[in-house]
GROMACS .gro file of C-alpha atoms in nm:
model
  284
    1ILE     CA    1  -5.194   5.904 -18.402
    2ASP     CA    2  -5.547   5.920 -18.538
    3ALA     CA    3  -5.589   6.280 -18.426
    4PHE     CA    4  -5.272   6.371 -18.614
    5LEU     CA    5  -5.363   6.186 -18.935
    6THR     CA    6  -5.736   6.255 -18.970
    7PRO     CA    7  -5.702   6.623 -19.074
    8LEU     CA    8  -5.453   6.526 -19.348
    9PHE     CA    9  -5.704   6.326 -19.556
   10LYS     CA   10  -6.047   6.438 -19.674
   11HIS     CA   11  -6.315   6.171 -19.667
   12ASP     CA   12  -6.395   6.226 -20.037
   13ALA     CA   13  -6.038   6.263 -20.167
   14PRO     CA   14  -5.755   6.015 -20.240
   15GLY     CA   15  -5.651   5.846 -19.920
   16ALA     CA   16  -5.383   5.634 -19.758
   17THR     CA   17  -5.330   5.330 -19.540
   18VAL     CA   18  -5.128   5.353 -19.219
   19ILE     CA   19  -4.973   5.106 -18.980
   20VAL     CA   20  -4.763   5.174 -18.672
   21THR     CA   21  -4.575   4.897 -18.493
   22ARG     CA   22  -4.393   4.874 -18.165
   23ASP     CA   23  -4.158   4.586 -18.086
   24GLY     CA   24  -4.278   4.411 -18.400
   25ARG     CA   25  -4.649   4.429 -18.314
   26PRO     CA   26  -4.908   4.659 -18.476
   27ILE     CA   27  -5.042   4.917 -18.233
   28PHE     CA   28  -5.235   5.124 -18.489
   29ARG     CA   29  -5.382   5.030 -18.829
   30LYS     CA   30  -5.630   5.242 -19.022
   31ALA     CA   31  -5.727   5.367 -19.368
   32TYR     CA   32  -5.822   5.722 -19.464
   33GLY     CA   33  -5.997   5.878 -19.763
   34MET     CA   34  -6.102   5.716 -20.087
   35ALA     CA   35  -5.960   5.425 -20.285
   36ASP     CA   36  -6.181   5.495 -20.588
   37ILE     CA   37  -6.345   5.836 -20.601
   38GLU     CA   38  -6.552   5.758 -20.910
   39ALA     CA   39  -6.697   5.438 -20.759
   40GLY     CA   40  -6.727   5.589 -20.411
   41ARG     CA   41  -6.514   5.317 -20.247
   42ALA     CA   42  -6.335   5.413 -19.928
   43MET     CA   43  -5.982   5.297 -19.853
   44ARG     CA   44  -5.943   4.980 -19.645
   45PRO     CA   45  -5.643   4.901 -19.423
   46ASP     CA   46  -5.559   4.589 -19.626
   47ASP     CA   47  -5.569   4.760 -19.967
   48VAL     CA   48  -5.289   4.693 -20.216
   49LEU     CA   49  -5.098   4.998 -20.339
   50ARG     CA   50  -4.794   5.064 -20.555
   51LEU     CA   51  -4.467   5.093 -20.366
   52ALA     CA   52  -4.294   5.297 -20.639
   53SER     CA   53  -3.932   5.358 -20.539
   54MET     CA   54  -3.965   5.160 -20.215
   55THR     CA   55  -3.908   4.874 -20.462
   56LYS     CA   56  -3.539   4.967 -20.446
   57GLN     CA   57  -3.514   4.821 -20.093
   58PHE     CA   58  -3.606   4.479 -20.223
   59THR     CA   59  -3.377   4.509 -20.525
   60ALA     CA   60  -3.086   4.594 -20.295
   61VAL     CA   61  -3.159   4.292 -20.074
   62ALA     CA   62  -3.183   4.070 -20.383
   63VAL     CA   63  -2.837   4.188 -20.489
   64MET     CA   64  -2.697   4.113 -20.143
   65LEU     CA   65  -2.849   3.764 -20.148
   66LEU     CA   66  -2.659   3.693 -20.468
   67ALA     CA   67  -2.343   3.851 -20.328
   68GLU     CA   68  -2.359   3.624 -20.022
   69GLU     CA   69  -2.384   3.325 -20.254
   70GLY     CA   70  -2.070   3.437 -20.437
   71LYS     CA   71  -2.256   3.498 -20.762
   72LEU     CA   72  -2.153   3.864 -20.783
   73ARG     CA   73  -1.935   4.118 -20.604
   74LEU     CA   74  -2.025   4.474 -20.519
   75ASP     CA   75  -1.678   4.601 -20.610
   76GLU     CA   76  -1.683   4.458 -20.963
   77ASP     CA   77  -1.759   4.645 -21.286
   78PHE     CA   78  -2.128   4.590 -21.350
   79THR     CA   79  -2.066   4.532 -21.723
   80ARG     CA   80  -1.905   4.201 -21.631
   81TYR     CA   81  -2.261   4.080 -21.571
   82LEU     CA   82  -2.415   4.272 -21.863
   83PRO     CA   83  -2.155   4.222 -22.138
   84ASP     CA   84  -2.373   4.383 -22.407
   85TYR     CA   85  -2.363   4.715 -22.221
   86PRO     CA   86  -2.095   4.947 -22.368
   87LYS     CA   87  -1.820   5.002 -22.110
   88PRO     CA   88  -1.848   5.354 -21.966
   89ALA     CA   89  -1.545   5.580 -21.985
   90GLN     CA   90  -1.475   5.504 -21.619
   91THR     CA   91  -1.541   5.189 -21.417
   92VAL     CA   92  -1.888   5.170 -21.265
   93THR     CA   93  -1.919   4.906 -20.995
   94ILE     CA   94  -2.234   4.736 -20.875
   95ASP     CA   95  -2.194   4.932 -20.552
   96ARG     CA   96  -2.204   5.258 -20.751
   97LEU     CA   97  -2.539   5.145 -20.889
   98LEU     CA   98  -2.668   5.066 -20.541
   99THR     CA   99  -2.561   5.404 -20.399
  100HIS     CA  100  -2.678   5.634 -20.681
  101THR     CA  101  -2.318   5.737 -20.748
  102SER     CA  102  -2.268   5.581 -21.092
  103GLY     CA  103  -2.301   5.893 -21.307
  104ILE     CA  104  -2.520   5.701 -21.554
  105PRO     CA  105  -2.812   5.920 -21.672
  106SER     CA  106  -3.145   5.827 -21.515
  107TYR     CA  107  -3.390   5.726 -21.788
  108THR     CA  108  -3.686   5.888 -21.610
  109GLY     CA  109  -3.518   6.226 -21.662
  110LEU     CA  110  -3.455   6.183 -22.035
  111PRO     CA  111  -3.650   6.394 -22.286
  112GLY     CA  112  -3.966   6.220 -22.405
  113PHE     CA  113  -3.994   5.975 -22.116
  114GLU     CA  114  -4.343   6.086 -22.008
  115GLY     CA  115  -4.475   6.055 -22.364
  116ARG     CA  116  -4.370   5.688 -22.380
  117MET     CA  117  -4.481   5.570 -22.036
  118THR     CA  118  -4.748   5.334 -22.168
  119GLU     CA  119  -4.512   5.135 -22.391
  120ASP     CA  120  -4.432   4.778 -22.289
  121VAL     CA  121  -4.058   4.725 -22.313
  122THR     CA  122  -3.811   4.450 -22.239
  123PRO     CA  123  -3.523   4.523 -22.001
  124ALA     CA  124  -3.287   4.526 -22.299
  125GLN     CA  125  -3.503   4.779 -22.484
  126MET     CA  126  -3.517   5.016 -22.187
  127ILE     CA  127  -3.143   4.984 -22.124
  128GLY     CA  128  -3.090   5.061 -22.492
  129ARG     CA  129  -3.241   5.406 -22.435
  130PHE     CA  130  -2.958   5.519 -22.209
  131GLN     CA  131  -2.661   5.283 -22.251
  132ALA     CA  132  -2.486   5.498 -22.515
  133LEU     CA  133  -2.515   5.822 -22.317
  134PRO     CA  134  -2.199   5.961 -22.153
  135LEU     CA  135  -2.160   5.963 -21.776
  136GLU     CA  136  -2.294   6.276 -21.611
  137PHE     CA  137  -2.011   6.285 -21.355
  138PRO     CA  138  -1.715   6.067 -21.251
  139PRO     CA  139  -1.843   5.759 -21.064
  140GLY     CA  140  -1.833   5.810 -20.690
  141SER     CA  141  -1.793   6.188 -20.704
  142GLN     CA  142  -2.161   6.277 -20.657
  143VAL     CA  143  -2.493   6.137 -20.543
  144ARG     CA  144  -2.774   6.172 -20.795
  145TYR     CA  145  -3.093   5.970 -20.754
  146ASN     CA  146  -3.091   5.719 -21.035
  147ASN     CA  147  -3.360   5.490 -21.171
  148SER     CA  148  -3.134   5.362 -21.449
  149ALA     CA  149  -2.898   5.220 -21.186
  150TYR     CA  150  -3.170   5.017 -21.020
  151PHE     CA  151  -3.308   4.909 -21.357
  152LEU     CA  152  -2.962   4.773 -21.439
  153LEU     CA  153  -2.952   4.592 -21.104
  154GLY     CA  154  -3.273   4.412 -21.199
  155ALA     CA  155  -3.117   4.300 -21.527
  156ILE     CA  156  -2.809   4.178 -21.336
  157ILE     CA  157  -3.028   3.984 -21.092
  158GLU     CA  158  -3.195   3.812 -21.386
  159ARG     CA  159  -2.867   3.734 -21.562
  160VAL     CA  160  -2.694   3.598 -21.251
  161SER     CA  161  -2.989   3.404 -21.103
  162GLY     CA  162  -3.140   3.269 -21.423
  163MET     CA  163  -3.481   3.384 -21.299
  164THR     CA  164  -3.701   3.678 -21.384
  165TYR     CA  165  -3.679   3.965 -21.139
  166ALA     CA  166  -4.046   3.911 -21.046
  167ASP     CA  167  -3.986   3.543 -20.966
  168PHE     CA  168  -3.661   3.604 -20.780
  169VAL     CA  169  -3.801   3.857 -20.533
  170ALA     CA  170  -4.113   3.645 -20.487
  171GLN     CA  171  -3.931   3.317 -20.420
  172ARG     CA  172  -3.636   3.455 -20.225
  173ILE     CA  173  -3.802   3.737 -20.027
  174PHE     CA  174  -4.182   3.752 -20.030
  175VAL     CA  175  -4.269   3.383 -19.988
  176PRO     CA  176  -4.013   3.314 -19.710
  177LEU     CA  177  -4.134   3.619 -19.516
  178GLY     CA  178  -4.506   3.545 -19.561
  179MET     CA  179  -4.561   3.864 -19.764
  180ARG     CA  180  -4.865   3.728 -19.947
  181ASP     CA  181  -4.983   4.058 -20.096
  182THR     CA  182  -4.646   4.183 -20.219
  183ALA     CA  183  -4.547   4.125 -20.581
  184TYR     CA  184  -4.426   4.272 -20.905
  185GLU     CA  185  -4.744   4.436 -21.036
  186GLY     CA  186  -4.912   4.196 -21.276
  187HIS     CA  187  -4.769   3.892 -21.092
  188GLU     CA  188  -4.987   3.912 -20.780
  189ARG     CA  189  -5.069   3.584 -20.607
  190SER     CA  190  -5.350   3.707 -20.381
  191GLY     CA  191  -5.579   3.813 -20.665
  192ARG     CA  192  -5.667   4.142 -20.493
  193THR     CA  193  -5.692   4.454 -20.707
  194ARG     CA  194  -5.451   4.743 -20.665
  195VAL     CA  195  -5.598   5.074 -20.553
  196GLN     CA  196  -5.639   5.337 -20.826
  197GLY     CA  197  -5.381   5.616 -20.817
  198TYR     CA  198  -5.449   5.989 -20.857
  199ARG     CA  199  -5.262   6.306 -20.945
  200PRO     CA  200  -5.340   6.678 -20.917
  201ALA     CA  201  -5.584   6.784 -21.188
  202ASP     CA  202  -5.474   7.006 -21.475
  203ALA     CA  203  -5.535   7.377 -21.448
  204GLY     CA  204  -5.891   7.476 -21.528
  205VAL     CA  205  -6.039   7.139 -21.431
  206ALA     CA  206  -6.316   7.161 -21.174
  207SER     CA  207  -6.204   6.864 -20.963
  208ALA     CA  208  -5.888   6.882 -20.756
  209VAL     CA  209  -5.755   6.545 -20.872
  210ALA     CA  210  -5.752   6.324 -21.179
  211VAL     CA  211  -5.677   5.958 -21.236
  212ALA     CA  212  -5.302   5.903 -21.257
  213ALA     CA  213  -5.151   5.869 -21.603
  214PRO     CA  214  -5.122   5.508 -21.720
  215LEU     CA  215  -4.779   5.350 -21.685
  216SER     CA  216  -4.654   5.019 -21.818
  217MET     CA  217  -4.492   4.845 -21.522
  218THR     CA  218  -4.222   4.712 -21.752
  219GLN     CA  219  -4.072   5.060 -21.728
  220PRO     CA  220  -4.022   5.106 -21.350
  221TYR     CA  221  -3.924   4.735 -21.329
  222SER     CA  222  -3.674   4.675 -21.047
  223ALA     CA  223  -3.664   5.049 -20.971
  224GLY     CA  224  -4.033   5.079 -20.885
  225ALA     CA  225  -4.280   4.811 -21.001
  226LEU     CA  226  -4.375   4.637 -20.673
  227VAL     CA  227  -4.711   4.653 -20.495
  228SER     CA  228  -4.785   4.574 -20.132
  229THR     CA  229  -4.995   4.642 -19.822
  230VAL     CA  230  -4.908   4.805 -19.492
  231ASP     CA  231  -4.944   4.464 -19.325
  232ASP     CA  232  -4.680   4.314 -19.551
  233LEU     CA  233  -4.454   4.616 -19.501
  234ALA     CA  234  -4.484   4.562 -19.127
  235ARG     CA  235  -4.371   4.203 -19.186
  236TRP     CA  236  -4.082   4.338 -19.392
  237ASP     CA  237  -3.984   4.581 -19.116
  238ALA     CA  238  -3.995   4.302 -18.857
  239ALA     CA  239  -3.780   4.080 -19.079
  240ILE     CA  240  -3.518   4.353 -19.114
  241ALA     CA  241  -3.516   4.413 -18.738
  242ALA     CA  242  -3.469   4.038 -18.684
  243GLY     CA  243  -3.184   4.020 -18.936
  244ALA     CA  244  -3.369   3.773 -19.157
  245LEU     CA  245  -3.253   3.661 -19.504
  246LEU     CA  246  -2.904   3.813 -19.482
  247SER     CA  247  -2.601   3.802 -19.257
  248PRO     CA  248  -2.548   4.082 -19.002
  249GLU     CA  249  -2.254   4.206 -19.211
  250SER     CA  250  -2.470   4.234 -19.522
  251TRP     CA  251  -2.739   4.427 -19.335
  252ARG     CA  252  -2.471   4.665 -19.199
  253THR     CA  253  -2.346   4.718 -19.553
  254LEU     CA  254  -2.694   4.798 -19.683
  255PHE     CA  255  -2.760   5.060 -19.415
  256ALA     CA  256  -2.413   5.218 -19.406
  257PRO     CA  257  -2.432   5.579 -19.531
  258ILE     CA  258  -2.189   5.646 -19.811
  259ALA     CA  259  -1.912   5.905 -19.800
  260LEU     CA  260  -1.802   6.114 -20.097
  261PRO     CA  261  -1.433   6.192 -20.168
  262THR     CA  262  -1.484   6.526 -19.993
  263GLY     CA  263  -1.543   6.331 -19.671
  264HIS     CA  264  -1.903   6.445 -19.658
  265SER     CA  265  -2.137   6.167 -19.544
  266GLU     CA  266  -2.458   6.134 -19.743
  267ARG     CA  267  -2.803   6.018 -19.633
  268ILE     CA  268  -2.798   5.764 -19.917
  269ALA     CA  269  -2.722   5.405 -19.825
  270ARG     CA  270  -2.799   5.101 -20.046
  271GLY     CA  271  -3.172   5.092 -20.123
  272TRP     CA  272  -3.258   5.325 -19.835
  273PHE     CA  273  -3.224   5.683 -19.723
  274VAL     CA  274  -3.078   5.686 -19.373
  275GLY     CA  275  -3.080   5.951 -19.106
  276GLU     CA  276  -3.168   6.029 -18.748
  277LEU     CA  277  -3.491   6.128 -18.573
  278GLN     CA  278  -3.503   6.227 -18.207
  279GLY     CA  279  -3.167   6.065 -18.148
  280ARG     CA  280  -3.254   5.733 -18.315
  281ALA     CA  281  -3.133   5.597 -18.647
  282THR     CA  282  -3.393   5.590 -18.924
  283ALA     CA  283  -3.416   5.433 -19.269
  284ALA     CA  284  -3.679   5.487 -19.537
   0.00000   0.00000   0.00000
Protein backbone atom coordinates (compact mmCIF):
# COMPACT_ATOMS: atom_id res chain seq x y z
CA ILE A 1 0.00 0.00 0.00
CA ASP A 2 2.77 2.39 0.95
CA ALA A 3 4.69 1.65 -2.24
CA PHE A 4 1.58 2.52 -4.25
CA LEU A 5 0.80 5.74 -2.37
CA THR A 6 4.24 7.26 -1.79
CA PRO A 7 4.83 8.35 -5.43
CA LEU A 8 1.44 10.13 -5.48
CA PHE A 9 2.38 12.76 -2.87
CA LYS A 10 5.45 15.01 -2.85
CA HIS A 11 6.97 15.61 0.56
CA ASP A 12 6.73 19.40 0.12
CA ALA A 13 3.26 19.56 -1.48
CA PRO A 14 -0.31 19.24 -0.12
CA GLY A 15 -0.81 15.79 1.29
CA ALA A 16 -3.40 13.30 2.48
CA THR A 17 -4.20 10.90 5.28
CA VAL A 18 -4.94 7.24 4.55
CA ILE A 19 -6.40 4.36 6.49
CA VAL A 20 -7.10 0.82 5.31
CA THR A 21 -9.14 -1.61 7.39
CA ARG A 22 -9.83 -5.31 7.16
CA ASP A 23 -12.62 -6.94 9.14
CA GLY A 24 -13.11 -3.69 11.03
CA ARG A 25 -9.48 -3.36 12.13
CA PRO A 26 -6.90 -0.89 10.74
CA ILE A 27 -4.10 -2.64 8.88
CA PHE A 28 -2.49 0.51 7.44
CA ARG A 29 -2.54 4.14 8.64
CA LYS A 30 -0.22 6.85 7.36
CA ALA A 31 -0.01 10.51 6.34
CA TYR A 32 1.72 11.91 3.26
CA GLY A 33 2.87 15.38 2.22
CA MET A 34 2.26 18.69 3.93
CA ALA A 35 -0.57 19.96 6.10
CA ASP A 36 0.69 23.56 6.02
CA ILE A 37 3.25 24.38 3.35
CA GLU A 38 3.88 27.91 4.61
CA ALA A 39 4.58 26.74 8.18
CA GLY A 40 6.42 23.61 7.04
CA ARG A 41 4.13 21.25 8.97
CA ALA A 42 3.83 17.72 7.63
CA MET A 43 0.53 15.86 7.60
CA ARG A 44 -0.22 13.58 10.56
CA PRO A 45 -2.48 10.51 10.42
CA ASP A 46 -4.88 12.00 12.98
CA ASP A 47 -5.28 15.36 11.23
CA VAL A 48 -8.77 16.83 10.80
CA LEU A 49 -9.84 17.58 7.23
CA ARG A 50 -13.00 18.74 5.49
CA LEU A 51 -15.23 15.96 4.22
CA ALA A 52 -16.94 18.13 1.59
CA SER A 53 -19.66 16.10 -0.13
CA MET A 54 -19.03 13.01 2.00
CA THR A 55 -21.24 15.02 4.38
CA LYS A 56 -24.17 13.78 2.30
CA GLN A 57 -23.79 10.27 3.76
CA PHE A 58 -24.50 11.60 7.22
CA THR A 59 -27.37 13.78 6.03
CA ALA A 60 -28.98 10.75 4.38
CA VAL A 61 -28.64 8.70 7.57
CA ALA A 62 -30.12 11.58 9.59
CA VAL A 63 -33.15 11.59 7.28
CA MET A 64 -33.57 7.83 7.69
CA LEU A 65 -33.38 8.14 11.49
CA LEU A 66 -36.30 10.56 11.36
CA ALA A 67 -38.17 8.34 8.90
CA GLU A 68 -37.84 5.36 11.24
CA GLU A 69 -39.31 7.47 14.03
CA GLY A 70 -42.31 8.31 11.83
CA LYS A 71 -41.45 12.00 11.70
CA LEU A 72 -41.23 12.09 7.91
CA ARG A 73 -41.78 9.86 4.89
CA LEU A 74 -39.53 9.54 1.87
CA ASP A 75 -42.49 9.41 -0.52
CA GLU A 76 -44.01 12.70 0.66
CA ASP A 77 -43.71 16.10 -1.01
CA PHE A 78 -40.80 17.82 0.70
CA THR A 79 -42.69 21.13 0.84
CA ARG A 80 -44.94 19.58 3.48
CA TYR A 81 -41.98 20.04 5.83
CA LEU A 82 -40.88 23.39 4.39
CA PRO A 83 -44.21 25.17 3.86
CA ASP A 84 -42.55 28.49 2.93
CA TYR A 85 -40.97 26.88 -0.14
CA PRO A 86 -43.05 27.58 -3.29
CA LYS A 87 -44.52 24.32 -4.59
CA PRO A 88 -42.66 23.24 -7.74
CA ALA A 89 -44.68 22.62 -10.89
CA GLN A 90 -44.43 18.88 -10.21
CA THR A 91 -44.25 16.99 -6.93
CA VAL A 92 -40.75 16.60 -5.52
CA THR A 93 -40.52 13.98 -2.79
CA ILE A 94 -37.90 13.71 -0.08
CA ASP A 95 -36.61 10.64 -1.90
CA ARG A 96 -36.05 12.74 -5.04
CA LEU A 97 -33.87 15.02 -2.93
CA LEU A 98 -31.91 12.07 -1.58
CA THR A 99 -31.30 10.58 -5.04
CA HIS A 100 -30.37 13.75 -6.97
CA THR A 101 -33.44 13.33 -9.17
CA SER A 102 -35.47 16.37 -8.04
CA GLY A 103 -34.81 18.68 -10.97
CA ILE A 104 -34.25 21.59 -8.57
CA PRO A 105 -31.29 23.73 -9.72
CA SER A 106 -28.14 23.21 -7.66
CA TYR A 107 -27.14 26.50 -6.03
CA THR A 108 -23.41 25.82 -6.49
CA GLY A 109 -23.95 25.99 -10.25
CA LEU A 110 -25.80 29.31 -10.25
CA PRO A 111 -24.14 32.42 -11.72
CA GLY A 112 -22.27 34.42 -9.09
CA PHE A 113 -21.93 31.62 -6.54
CA GLU A 114 -18.12 31.73 -6.38
CA GLY A 115 -18.15 35.50 -5.83
CA ARG A 116 -20.35 35.12 -2.72
CA MET A 117 -18.69 32.13 -1.07
CA THR A 118 -17.50 34.07 1.97
CA GLU A 119 -20.95 35.35 2.95
CA ASP A 120 -22.52 33.93 6.10
CA VAL A 121 -26.11 32.98 5.34
CA THR A 122 -29.00 31.35 7.15
CA PRO A 123 -30.58 28.25 5.63
CA ALA A 124 -33.61 30.36 4.66
CA GLN A 125 -31.41 32.92 2.91
CA MET A 126 -29.59 30.28 0.87
CA ILE A 127 -32.83 28.51 -0.03
CA GLY A 128 -34.18 31.89 -1.13
CA ARG A 129 -31.52 32.01 -3.84
CA PHE A 130 -32.97 29.06 -5.73
CA GLN A 131 -36.53 28.41 -4.52
CA ALA A 132 -38.19 30.50 -7.26
CA LEU A 133 -36.26 28.89 -10.11
CA PRO A 134 -38.11 26.44 -12.39
CA LEU A 135 -37.28 22.75 -12.35
CA GLU A 136 -34.54 21.77 -14.77
CA PHE A 137 -36.25 18.47 -15.66
CA PRO A 138 -39.29 16.45 -14.54
CA PRO A 139 -38.58 14.89 -11.11
CA GLY A 140 -37.35 11.33 -11.43
CA SER A 141 -36.50 11.56 -15.14
CA GLN A 142 -32.78 12.30 -14.73
CA VAL A 143 -29.93 12.15 -12.25
CA ARG A 144 -28.09 15.43 -11.78
CA TYR A 145 -25.79 15.91 -8.79
CA ASN A 146 -27.50 18.43 -6.58
CA ASN A 147 -26.27 20.42 -3.59
CA SER A 148 -29.58 22.29 -3.29
CA ALA A 149 -31.33 18.99 -2.60
CA TYR A 150 -29.07 18.13 0.31
CA PHE A 151 -29.24 21.70 1.61
CA LEU A 152 -33.03 21.33 1.69
CA LEU A 153 -32.69 18.02 3.54
CA GLY A 154 -30.71 19.80 6.25
CA ALA A 155 -33.48 22.37 6.63
CA ILE A 156 -36.04 19.54 6.85
CA ILE A 157 -33.98 17.79 9.53
CA GLU A 158 -33.96 21.00 11.55
CA ARG A 159 -37.69 21.61 11.11
CA VAL A 160 -38.72 18.05 11.97
CA SER A 161 -36.28 17.44 14.85
CA GLY A 162 -36.37 20.87 16.46
CA MET A 163 -32.56 20.81 16.58
CA THR A 164 -29.89 22.46 14.49
CA TYR A 165 -28.38 20.23 11.84
CA ALA A 166 -25.00 20.44 13.62
CA ASP A 167 -26.51 19.29 16.93
CA PHE A 168 -28.63 16.55 15.36
CA VAL A 169 -25.78 14.78 13.57
CA ALA A 170 -23.56 15.19 16.63
CA GLN A 171 -26.06 13.81 19.14
CA ARG A 172 -27.62 11.12 16.97
CA ILE A 173 -24.61 9.92 14.96
CA PHE A 174 -21.17 11.12 16.08
CA VAL A 175 -21.50 10.78 19.87
CA PRO A 176 -23.15 7.31 19.81
CA LEU A 177 -20.46 6.01 17.44
CA GLY A 178 -17.53 7.55 19.34
CA MET A 179 -16.60 9.82 16.42
CA ARG A 180 -14.91 12.42 18.62
CA ASP A 181 -13.23 14.38 15.83
CA THR A 182 -16.20 14.59 13.47
CA ALA A 183 -18.39 17.69 13.50
CA TYR A 184 -19.98 20.48 11.54
CA GLU A 185 -17.01 22.79 10.99
CA GLY A 186 -17.05 25.45 13.69
CA HIS A 187 -18.76 23.09 16.17
CA GLU A 188 -15.78 20.82 16.87
CA ARG A 189 -15.61 19.23 20.32
CA SER A 190 -11.99 18.02 20.21
CA GLY A 191 -10.48 21.49 19.82
CA ARG A 192 -8.08 20.31 17.10
CA THR A 193 -7.48 22.60 14.14
CA ARG A 194 -8.54 21.62 10.64
CA VAL A 195 -5.79 21.20 8.06
CA GLN A 196 -5.40 24.06 5.58
CA GLY A 197 -6.75 23.34 2.11
CA TYR A 198 -5.03 24.15 -1.20
CA ARG A 199 -5.91 24.59 -4.86
CA PRO A 200 -3.91 24.78 -8.09
CA ALA A 201 -2.22 28.17 -8.41
CA ASP A 202 -3.35 30.67 -11.01
CA ALA A 203 -1.50 30.82 -14.30
CA GLY A 204 1.76 32.73 -14.08
CA VAL A 205 2.26 32.08 -10.37
CA ALA A 206 5.61 30.50 -9.53
CA SER A 207 4.28 27.98 -6.99
CA ALA A 208 2.15 25.05 -8.10
CA VAL A 209 -0.50 25.55 -5.43
CA ALA A 210 -2.21 28.33 -3.52
CA VAL A 211 -4.26 28.43 -0.35
CA ALA A 212 -7.86 27.44 -1.08
CA ALA A 213 -10.38 30.25 -1.44
CA PRO A 214 -12.20 31.06 1.80
CA LEU A 215 -15.68 29.59 2.17
CA SER A 216 -18.30 30.27 4.81
CA MET A 217 -19.40 26.86 6.05
CA THR A 218 -22.96 28.15 6.29
CA GLN A 219 -23.07 27.65 2.54
CA PRO A 220 -22.20 23.94 2.13
CA TYR A 221 -24.24 23.23 5.31
CA SER A 222 -25.79 19.74 5.18
CA ALA A 223 -24.41 19.20 1.67
CA GLY A 224 -20.75 19.54 2.65
CA ALA A 225 -19.80 21.25 5.94
CA LEU A 226 -18.51 18.33 8.05
CA VAL A 227 -14.91 17.68 9.11
CA SER A 228 -13.39 14.41 10.29
CA THR A 229 -10.34 12.15 10.51
CA VAL A 230 -9.56 8.85 8.85
CA ASP A 231 -9.84 7.17 12.26
CA ASP A 232 -13.40 8.43 12.68
CA LEU A 233 -14.25 7.43 9.12
CA ALA A 234 -13.01 3.94 9.91
CA ARG A 235 -15.40 3.94 12.89
CA TRP A 236 -18.16 5.09 10.55
CA ASP A 237 -17.37 2.30 8.08
CA ALA A 238 -17.41 -0.28 10.88
CA ALA A 239 -20.74 1.04 12.15
CA ILE A 240 -22.28 0.72 8.68
CA ALA A 241 -20.94 -2.82 8.30
CA ALA A 242 -22.43 -3.70 11.71
CA GLY A 243 -25.81 -2.19 10.80
CA ALA A 244 -25.66 0.34 13.63
CA LEU A 245 -28.13 3.21 14.12
CA LEU A 246 -30.68 2.02 11.54
CA SER A 247 -32.72 -1.06 10.75
CA PRO A 248 -31.48 -3.48 8.08
CA GLU A 249 -34.34 -2.33 5.83
CA SER A 250 -33.28 1.31 6.12
CA TRP A 251 -29.66 0.46 5.29
CA ARG A 252 -30.85 -1.51 2.23
CA THR A 253 -32.88 1.49 1.13
CA LEU A 254 -29.91 3.84 1.46
CA PHE A 255 -27.63 1.65 -0.65
CA ALA A 256 -30.17 0.59 -3.28
CA PRO A 257 -29.20 2.04 -6.68
CA ILE A 258 -32.01 3.99 -8.27
CA ALA A 259 -33.59 3.18 -11.62
CA LEU A 260 -34.79 5.78 -14.10
CA PRO A 261 -38.04 5.36 -16.10
CA THR A 262 -35.94 4.05 -18.98
CA GLY A 263 -35.07 1.07 -16.78
CA HIS A 264 -31.44 2.11 -16.66
CA SER A 265 -29.92 1.59 -13.20
CA GLU A 266 -27.78 4.45 -11.94
CA ARG A 267 -24.75 4.40 -9.64
CA ILE A 268 -26.51 6.94 -7.41
CA ALA A 269 -28.09 5.62 -4.23
CA ARG A 270 -29.10 7.78 -1.23
CA GLY A 271 -26.04 9.66 0.05
CA TRP A 272 -23.61 7.32 -1.70
CA PHE A 273 -22.38 6.36 -5.13
CA VAL A 274 -22.59 2.59 -5.46
CA GLY A 275 -20.88 0.21 -7.82
CA GLU A 276 -18.73 -2.88 -8.08
CA LEU A 277 -14.98 -3.49 -7.85
CA GLN A 278 -13.41 -6.87 -8.56
CA GLY A 279 -16.76 -8.55 -8.12
CA ARG A 280 -17.60 -6.90 -4.79
CA ALA A 281 -20.15 -4.19 -4.07
CA THR A 282 -18.71 -0.76 -3.29
CA ALA A 283 -20.10 2.50 -1.91
CA ALA A 284 -18.40 5.88 -1.68
